[in-house]
């Protein structure tokens, strides 16, 4: 096991009706004026936005509303949010929504406290925010793990680049997680969420060569087993509280670093997917991952069949073939593919119905490899040529 530092300061308030506490919680911290940031309107339809504003009013806390964060949130909207925060002298940002609203809020929080820096510089790793406005969230979709992650992912529409960066400023002060708020998430987004949660753990599990991480492995395997079971139940019965609760908690645990502790890893499939949804913003993140993962796994697994076989045996209940571990590894990947299909998630790029063309692979790999200068380390290192291979296999 490698050395690690684990610091996840986000306060999680989990369970039924917890969103009603939001005013009291913000008041505890002494904030006076809140920007409530949300997406395309699901929070209005469900009545959640009214509950939030009522709770703030009860506590005498001022607020300004700022909606419009779209799936794969944009830099231009975040810049509008930064200007609004400064103009309205907001001292706290509350994101209400899924990963897109939360990431957009994180970008606004960084930008509002560093107005002299173009926020895109943070994503291009040309600058680092030393401070940010405090922010918290009410989660409405179990998927990204952004509610307690250090990451923030934004699309620059001008360049078609979707980029993320990690910063301690990105951990929300608190995350209110009521699984009931996800009852209204539709079948497709529920499937996307299940895949994304699985990927955050799978990519850590399969992403590198570190040995001797048995406890981390077993935590990861338990999370995967629970998520796969809960994903099926939530798909069939969207109002099953226990399944929604398992997905919600697993979403946070999968991406708050726990499932990769002591391991070296690079989330290659995520990197490949970000180029896809950067170029084609209609591609939902979880669907892009589902379309790429099995091809990626088949491409790299020959480099470490035992690792993939371990996953196949412990999580997918395949029988170990000691003479031919690669066969076990491949069976496990087939099982995962079957699982994604059972949720009606795409397992090829064509199924995304986004108009993706083979000719795009060169440009996507060019961006992902930073102009053929970056090689993604992993079980098998991926340079530009290998990235194109994976895209082709997934077509
Ligand atoms: O915009 P609204 O109207 O709210 O509708 C959303 C949106 O259309 C809808 N939705 C959310 N909660 C709902 C609901 N519909 C009904 N009932 C509810 N309770 O679902 C749609 C998708 O929402 P979105 O926030 O885009 O989904 P998700 O949570 O999957 O977030 C995706 C974004 O997160 C990034 C992705 O790249 C993508 O941009 N990620 C962020 C990460 C992080 N910060 O740590 C890590 C991830 O790997 C990921 O990259
Ligand atoms: Zn993800």
Coordinates of C-alpha atoms and ligand atoms in Angstrom, one line a residue:
X1 CA 0.0 0.0 0.0
X2 CA 1.3 3.4 -0.9
X3 CA 1.4 6.4 1.5
X4 CA -1.7 8.5 1.4
X5 CA -3.5 11.5 2.9
X6 CA -7.2 11.3 3.4
X7 CA -9.1 14.5 4.1
X8 CA -12.8 14.7 3.4
X9 CA -14.2 17.5 5.5
X10 CA -17.6 17.7 4.0
X11 CA -20.4 17.3 6.6
X12 CA -22.9 14.8 5.3
X13 CA -26.5 15.2 6.5
X14 CA -28.2 12.1 5.2
X15 CA -31.8 10.9 5.2
X16 CA -35.5 11.7 4.9
X17 CA -36.6 15.4 5.0
X18 CA -33.1 16.6 5.7
X19 CA -33.5 19.4 3.0
X20 CA -35.8 21.2 5.4
X21 CA -32.9 21.8 7.7
X22 CA -31.0 23.8 5.2
X23 CA -31.8 27.3 6.5
X24 CA -30.9 26.3 10.1
X25 CA -27.6 24.7 8.9
X26 CA -26.6 27.8 6.9
X27 CA -27.5 29.9 9.9
X28 CA -25.2 27.9 12.2
X29 CA -22.3 29.1 10.0
X30 CA -23.5 32.7 10.1
X31 CA -23.9 33.3 6.4
X32 CA -26.1 36.2 5.5
X33 CA -26.7 36.0 1.7
X34 CA -26.9 32.9 -0.4
X35 CA -26.8 32.3 -4.1
X36 CA -29.0 29.3 -4.8
X37 CA -27.7 27.6 -8.0
X38 CA -29.6 25.0 -9.8
X39 CA -30.1 23.3 -13.2
X40 CA -32.7 23.3 -15.9
X41 CA -35.8 23.4 -13.6
X42 CA -36.4 19.9 -12.1
X43 CA -36.1 21.6 -8.7
X44 CA -39.0 23.9 -9.5
X45 CA -41.1 21.0 -10.8
X46 CA -40.6 18.9 -7.7
X47 CA -41.2 21.8 -5.3
X48 CA -37.7 21.5 -3.8
X49 CA -36.8 25.0 -4.6
X50 CA -39.8 26.4 -2.7
X51 CA -38.8 24.2 0.3
X52 CA -35.3 25.7 0.2
X53 CA -36.4 29.3 -0.1
X54 CA -39.0 28.8 2.7
X55 CA -36.3 27.4 5.0
X56 CA -34.0 30.3 4.3
X57 CA -36.8 32.8 4.9
X58 CA -37.6 31.2 8.2
X59 CA -34.1 31.8 9.3
X60 CA -34.0 35.4 8.0
X61 CA -31.3 34.5 5.4
X62 CA -31.2 36.5 2.2
X63 CA -30.9 34.8 -1.2
X64 CA -30.5 35.3 -4.9
X65 CA -31.6 32.6 -7.4
X66 CA -29.4 31.5 -10.3
X67 CA -30.6 28.6 -12.4
X68 CA -29.6 27.3 -15.8
X69 CA -26.7 24.8 -15.1
X70 CA -27.0 22.3 -17.9
X71 CA -25.7 18.8 -18.0
X72 CA -22.0 19.2 -18.8
X73 CA -22.0 22.7 -17.3
X74 CA -20.5 25.5 -19.2
X75 CA -17.8 28.1 -18.4
X76 CA -19.9 30.9 -19.8
X77 CA -22.7 30.3 -17.3
X78 CA -20.2 30.0 -14.4
X79 CA -18.8 33.4 -15.4
X80 CA -22.3 34.9 -15.2
X81 CA -22.6 33.4 -11.8
X82 CA -19.3 34.9 -10.7
X83 CA -20.4 38.4 -11.7
X84 CA -23.7 37.9 -10.0
X85 CA -22.1 36.7 -6.7
X86 CA -19.8 39.8 -6.7
X87 CA -22.6 42.2 -7.6
X88 CA -25.0 40.8 -4.9
X89 CA -22.3 40.4 -2.3
X90 CA -23.2 36.8 -1.7
X91 CA -21.2 35.0 1.1
X92 CA -22.4 31.4 0.4
X93 CA -23.3 29.3 -2.6
X94 CA -25.9 26.6 -2.3
X95 CA -26.1 24.2 -5.2
X96 CA -29.4 22.3 -5.5
X97 CA -29.2 19.5 -8.1
X98 CA -26.9 16.9 -9.5
X99 CA -23.2 17.0 -10.4
X100 CA -23.7 19.7 -13.0
X101 CA -25.2 22.3 -10.7
X102 CA -22.7 21.4 -8.0
X103 CA -19.7 21.7 -10.3
X104 CA -21.0 24.9 -11.7
X105 CA -21.3 26.2 -8.1
X106 CA -17.7 25.1 -7.4
X107 CA -16.4 27.0 -10.4
X108 CA -18.4 30.1 -9.4
X109 CA -17.0 29.8 -5.8
X110 CA -13.4 29.7 -7.1
X111 CA -14.0 32.6 -9.5
X112 CA -15.9 34.9 -7.1
X113 CA -12.9 35.0 -4.7
X114 CA -10.3 35.3 -7.5
X115 CA -11.8 37.8 -9.8
X116 CA -8.5 38.8 -11.2
X117 CA -7.9 35.3 -12.7
X118 CA -9.7 33.9 -15.7
X119 CA -11.3 30.8 -14.2
X120 CA -10.4 28.7 -17.2
X121 CA -6.8 29.0 -16.2
X122 CA -7.6 26.8 -13.2
X123 CA -8.8 24.1 -15.5
X124 CA -5.8 24.4 -17.7
X125 CA -3.6 24.0 -14.6
X126 CA -2.1 27.5 -15.2
X127 CA -3.2 28.8 -11.8
X128 CA -4.6 27.4 -8.6
X129 CA -7.3 29.0 -6.5
X130 CA -6.0 29.6 -3.0
X131 CA -9.4 30.6 -1.7
X132 CA -13.0 30.3 -2.7
X133 CA -16.5 31.3 -1.4
X134 CA -17.8 28.7 0.9
X135 CA -20.4 26.4 -0.7
X136 CA -22.7 23.5 0.1
X137 CA -25.2 21.4 -1.7
X138 CA -28.5 19.6 -1.7
X139 CA -28.0 16.6 -3.8
X140 CA -30.9 15.5 -6.2
X141 CA -29.1 12.8 -8.3
X142 CA -26.8 10.0 -7.2
X143 CA -24.0 9.8 -9.7
X144 CA -21.0 12.2 -9.8
X145 CA -20.0 12.1 -6.2
X146 CA -19.3 15.9 -6.5
X147 CA -21.2 16.4 -3.2
X148 CA -18.0 15.5 -1.4
X149 CA -15.3 15.2 -4.1
X150 CA -12.4 17.6 -4.6
X151 CA -13.1 17.7 -8.3
X152 CA -14.9 20.2 -10.5
X153 CA -15.6 19.5 -14.2
X154 CA -16.6 22.3 -16.7
X155 CA -16.9 22.6 -20.5
X156 CA -15.5 25.5 -22.3
X157 CA -17.9 25.8 -25.2
X158 CA -15.6 27.9 -27.3
X159 CA -12.9 25.2 -27.5
X160 CA -15.1 22.2 -26.9
X161 CA -12.7 21.2 -24.1
X162 CA -14.2 19.6 -21.0
X163 CA -11.7 19.7 -18.2
X164 CA -11.6 19.0 -14.5
X165 CA -9.2 19.9 -11.7
X166 CA -8.9 19.0 -8.1
X167 CA -8.7 21.5 -5.3
X168 CA -9.4 21.5 -1.6
X169 CA -11.7 24.5 -2.3
X170 CA -14.0 22.1 -4.0
X171 CA -15.1 20.0 -1.0
X172 CA -18.5 21.4 -0.1
X173 CA -18.9 22.6 3.5
X174 CA -21.9 20.3 3.8
X175 CA -24.0 18.0 1.6
X176 CA -27.6 17.4 2.3
X177 CA -28.4 13.9 0.9
X178 CA -32.1 12.9 1.0
X179 CA -32.6 9.8 -1.1
X180 CA -36.3 10.7 -1.5
X181 CA -35.2 13.6 -3.6
X182 CA -34.0 11.2 -6.3
X183 CA -37.4 9.4 -6.7
X184 CA -38.1 11.6 -9.6
X185 CA -34.9 10.9 -11.5
X186 CA -35.9 9.1 -14.7
X187 CA -34.8 5.6 -15.9
X188 CA -32.0 6.9 -18.1
X189 CA -30.4 9.2 -15.6
X190 CA -30.8 6.6 -12.9
X191 CA -28.8 4.2 -15.2
X192 CA -26.3 6.9 -15.9
X193 CA -25.8 7.4 -12.2
X194 CA -25.4 3.7 -11.4
X195 CA -22.7 3.5 -14.1
X196 CA -20.9 6.6 -13.0
X197 CA -20.8 5.4 -9.3
X198 CA -19.5 2.0 -10.4
X199 CA -16.9 3.7 -12.6
X200 CA -15.5 5.9 -9.9
X201 CA -14.8 2.7 -7.9
X202 CA -13.9 0.4 -10.9
X203 CA -11.5 2.9 -12.4
X204 CA -9.6 3.1 -9.1
X205 CA -9.7 -0.6 -8.7
X206 CA -8.4 -1.3 -12.2
X207 CA -6.5 1.9 -12.9
X208 CA -3.0 1.1 -11.8
X209 CA -0.4 -1.4 -10.9
X210 CA -0.2 -1.0 -7.1
X211 CA -0.3 -4.3 -5.2
X212 CA -1.1 -5.1 -1.6
X213 CA -4.2 -2.9 -1.1
X214 CA -6.4 -5.7 0.2
X215 CA -8.6 -3.6 2.5
X216 CA -9.1 -0.9 -0.2
X217 CA -9.9 -3.7 -2.7
X218 CA -12.5 -5.3 -0.5
X219 CA -14.2 -1.9 0.3
X220 CA -14.4 -1.3 -3.4
X221 CA -15.8 -4.8 -4.1
X222 CA -18.5 -4.3 -1.5
X223 CA -19.5 -1.0 -2.9
X224 CA -19.7 -2.5 -6.4
X225 CA -21.9 -5.4 -5.3
X226 CA -24.2 -3.0 -3.4
X227 CA -24.5 -0.5 -6.2
X228 CA -25.2 -3.2 -8.8
X229 CA -28.0 -4.6 -6.7
X230 CA -29.5 -1.2 -5.8
X231 CA -29.2 -0.1 -9.5
X232 CA -31.5 -2.9 -10.6
X233 CA -34.0 -2.2 -7.8
X234 CA -34.1 1.5 -8.5
X235 CA -34.4 0.9 -12.2
X236 CA -37.5 -1.2 -11.6
X237 CA -39.0 0.8 -8.7
X238 CA -37.8 4.4 -8.7
X239 CA -39.4 5.0 -5.3
X240 CA -37.6 2.2 -3.4
X241 CA -36.0 4.2 -0.5
X242 CA -33.4 1.7 0.5
X243 CA -32.1 1.2 -3.1
X244 CA -32.0 5.0 -3.6
X245 CA -30.3 5.4 -0.3
X246 CA -27.6 2.8 -1.2
X247 CA -27.0 4.5 -4.5
X248 CA -26.7 7.9 -2.8
X249 CA -24.3 6.9 -0.1
X250 CA -22.3 4.8 -2.5
X251 CA -22.1 7.8 -4.9
X252 CA -20.3 9.8 -2.2
X253 CA -18.0 6.9 -1.1
X254 CA -17.0 6.0 -4.6
X255 CA -15.6 9.4 -5.4
X256 CA -14.4 10.8 -2.1
X257 CA -11.1 8.9 -2.6
X258 CA -11.9 6.0 -0.2
X259 CA -12.0 3.4 -2.9
X260 CA -8.5 4.3 -4.2
X261 CA -6.6 4.7 -0.9
X262 CA -3.1 3.5 -1.1
X263 CA -3.3 2.9 -4.8
X264 CA -1.8 4.7 -7.8
X265 CA -4.4 5.1 -10.5
X266 CA -5.4 7.1 -13.5
X267 CA -9.0 7.2 -14.5
X268 CA -8.4 6.5 -18.2
X269 CA -12.0 5.9 -19.2
X270 CA -13.1 9.2 -17.5
X271 CA -10.4 11.0 -19.5
X272 CA -11.6 9.4 -22.8
X273 CA -15.2 10.2 -21.9
X274 CA -14.6 13.8 -21.1
X275 CA -13.4 14.3 -24.7
X276 CA -16.5 12.7 -25.9
X277 CA -19.0 14.8 -23.9
X278 CA -16.8 17.8 -24.5
X279 CA -17.2 17.5 -28.2
X280 CA -20.8 16.2 -28.0
X281 CA -22.5 17.9 -25.1
X282 CA -25.6 15.9 -25.6
X283 CA -23.8 12.8 -24.3
X284 CA -24.6 12.2 -20.7
X285 CA -21.4 11.5 -18.7
X286 CA -22.6 8.1 -17.4
X287 CA -23.8 7.0 -20.8
X288 CA -20.4 7.9 -22.3
X289 CA -18.6 5.8 -19.7
X290 CA -20.9 2.9 -20.3
X291 CA -20.3 3.1 -24.0
X292 CA -16.5 3.1 -23.5
X293 CA -15.8 0.9 -20.5
X294 CA -16.0 -2.6 -21.8
X295 CA -13.9 -1.9 -24.9
X296 CA -11.3 -0.2 -22.8
X297 CA -11.3 -3.2 -20.4
X298 CA -10.9 -5.7 -23.2
X299 CA -8.0 -3.6 -24.6
X300 CA -6.0 -3.3 -21.4
X301 CA -6.9 -6.5 -19.4
X302 CA -4.2 -8.7 -21.1
X303 CA -1.6 -6.6 -19.3
X304 CA -2.9 -7.7 -15.9
X305 CA -5.4 -10.6 -16.2
X306 CA -5.2 -11.5 -12.5
X307 CA -6.5 -8.1 -11.5
X308 CA -9.5 -8.3 -13.8
X309 CA -10.0 -12.0 -12.8
X310 CA -10.1 -10.9 -9.1
X311 CA -12.9 -8.5 -10.0
X312 CA -14.7 -11.2 -12.0
X313 CA -14.6 -13.7 -9.2
X314 CA -15.3 -11.5 -6.2
X315 CA -17.8 -9.1 -7.7
X316 CA -19.3 -10.9 -10.7
X317 CA -19.2 -14.3 -9.2
X318 CA -17.4 -15.9 -12.1
X319 CA -15.5 -19.2 -11.5
X320 CA -11.7 -18.8 -11.5
X321 CA -9.9 -20.5 -14.3
X322 CA -6.4 -20.9 -12.8
X323 CA -5.0 -22.3 -16.0
X324 CA -6.3 -19.3 -18.0
X325 CA -7.0 -16.2 -15.8
X326 CA -7.5 -14.1 -19.0
X327 CA -10.5 -16.2 -19.8
X328 CA -11.9 -15.4 -16.3
X329 CA -11.1 -11.7 -16.8
X330 CA -12.9 -11.6 -20.1
X331 CA -15.9 -13.4 -18.6
X332 CA -16.1 -10.7 -16.0
X333 CA -16.1 -8.0 -18.6
X334 CA -18.9 -9.8 -20.5
X335 CA -20.9 -9.9 -17.3
X336 CA -20.5 -6.2 -16.7
X337 CA -21.6 -5.6 -20.3
X338 CA -24.6 -7.7 -19.7
X339 CA -25.3 -5.7 -16.6
X340 CA -25.1 -2.3 -18.4
X341 CA -27.4 -3.7 -21.1
X342 CA -29.9 -4.8 -18.5
X343 CA -30.2 -1.2 -17.4
X344 CA -30.6 -0.2 -21.1
X345 CA -27.3 1.7 -21.0
X346 CA -25.3 1.9 -24.2
X347 CA -22.2 -0.3 -24.6
X348 CA -21.0 1.2 -27.9
X349 CA -20.5 4.7 -29.1
X350 CA -23.1 4.3 -31.9
X351 CA -25.8 3.6 -29.3
X352 CA -25.3 7.1 -27.9
X353 CA -27.1 8.5 -30.9
X354 CA -25.1 11.7 -30.8
X355 CA -23.8 11.5 -34.4
X356 CA -20.3 10.5 -33.3
X357 CA -18.1 9.7 -36.4
X358 CA -15.0 7.6 -36.7
X359 CA -13.3 10.7 -38.1
X360 CA -13.6 12.4 -34.7
X361 CA -11.4 9.9 -32.9
X362 CA -8.2 11.5 -34.2
X363 CA -9.3 14.9 -32.8
X364 CA -10.5 13.5 -29.5
X365 CA -7.3 11.6 -29.0
X366 CA -5.3 14.6 -30.0
X367 CA -7.0 16.6 -27.2
X368 CA -6.9 13.8 -24.7
X369 CA -3.1 13.3 -25.3
X370 CA -2.6 17.1 -25.2
X371 CA -1.3 17.2 -28.7
X372 CA 0.4 13.8 -28.5
X373 CA 2.5 14.9 -25.5
X374 CA 0.6 13.2 -22.7
X375 CA 0.6 9.5 -22.0
X376 CA -2.0 8.3 -19.5
X377 CA -0.4 5.8 -17.1
X378 CA -2.3 2.7 -16.0
X379 CA -2.4 -1.1 -16.3
X380 CA -1.6 -0.3 -19.9
X381 CA -0.3 3.2 -20.7
X382 CA -2.4 5.0 -23.3
X383 CA -0.8 7.4 -25.7
X384 CA -2.6 9.0 -28.7
X385 CA -2.5 5.8 -30.9
X386 CA -3.8 3.6 -28.1
X387 CA -6.6 6.1 -27.3
X388 CA -7.7 5.9 -31.0
X389 CA -7.7 2.1 -30.7
X390 CA -10.0 2.2 -27.8
X391 CA -12.4 4.6 -29.5
X392 CA -12.4 2.4 -32.5
X393 CA -13.1 -0.7 -30.5
X394 CA -16.0 1.1 -28.8
X395 CA -17.6 2.3 -32.1
Ligands
LIG1 O1 -31.1 20.3 -14.8 P1 -32.3 19.7 -14.1 O2 -33.6 20.3 -14.6 O3 -32.1 19.7 -12.6 O4 -32.3 18.2 -14.6 C1 -31.3 17.3 -14.4 C2 -30.5 17.0 -15.7 O5 -31.3 17.1 -16.8 C3 -31.9 15.9 -14.0 N1 -32.1 15.8 -12.6 C4 -31.3 16.0 -11.6 N2 -31.9 15.7 -10.4 C5 -33.2 15.3 -10.7 C6 -33.3 15.4 -12.1 N3 -34.5 15.1 -12.7 C7 -35.5 14.7 -12.0 N4 -35.4 14.6 -10.6 C8 -34.3 14.9 -10.0 N5 -34.2 14.7 -8.6 O6 -30.9 15.0 -14.4 C9 -30.1 15.5 -15.5 C10 -28.7 15.3 -15.3 O7 -28.2 16.1 -14.2 P2 -26.6 16.3 -14.0 O8 -26.4 17.1 -12.8 O9 -26.0 16.7 -15.3 O10 -26.1 14.8 -13.8 P3 -24.9 14.2 -13.0 O11 -25.1 14.3 -11.5 O12 -24.6 12.9 -13.6 O13 -23.7 15.2 -13.3 C11 -23.0 15.1 -14.5 C12 -21.8 16.1 -14.5 O14 -20.9 15.8 -13.4 C13 -19.6 15.7 -13.9 C14 -19.8 15.1 -15.3 O15 -18.7 15.2 -16.1 C15 -21.0 15.9 -15.8 O16 -20.6 17.2 -16.3 N6 -18.7 14.9 -13.0 C16 -18.3 15.5 -11.9 C17 -17.5 14.9 -11.0 C18 -17.0 15.6 -9.8 N7 -17.2 16.9 -9.7 O17 -16.4 15.0 -8.9 C19 -17.0 13.6 -11.2 C20 -17.7 12.8 -12.3 O18 -16.9 11.8 -12.8 C21 -18.2 13.7 -13.4 O19 -17.2 13.9 -14.4
LIG2 ZN1 -17.7 10.1 -13.4

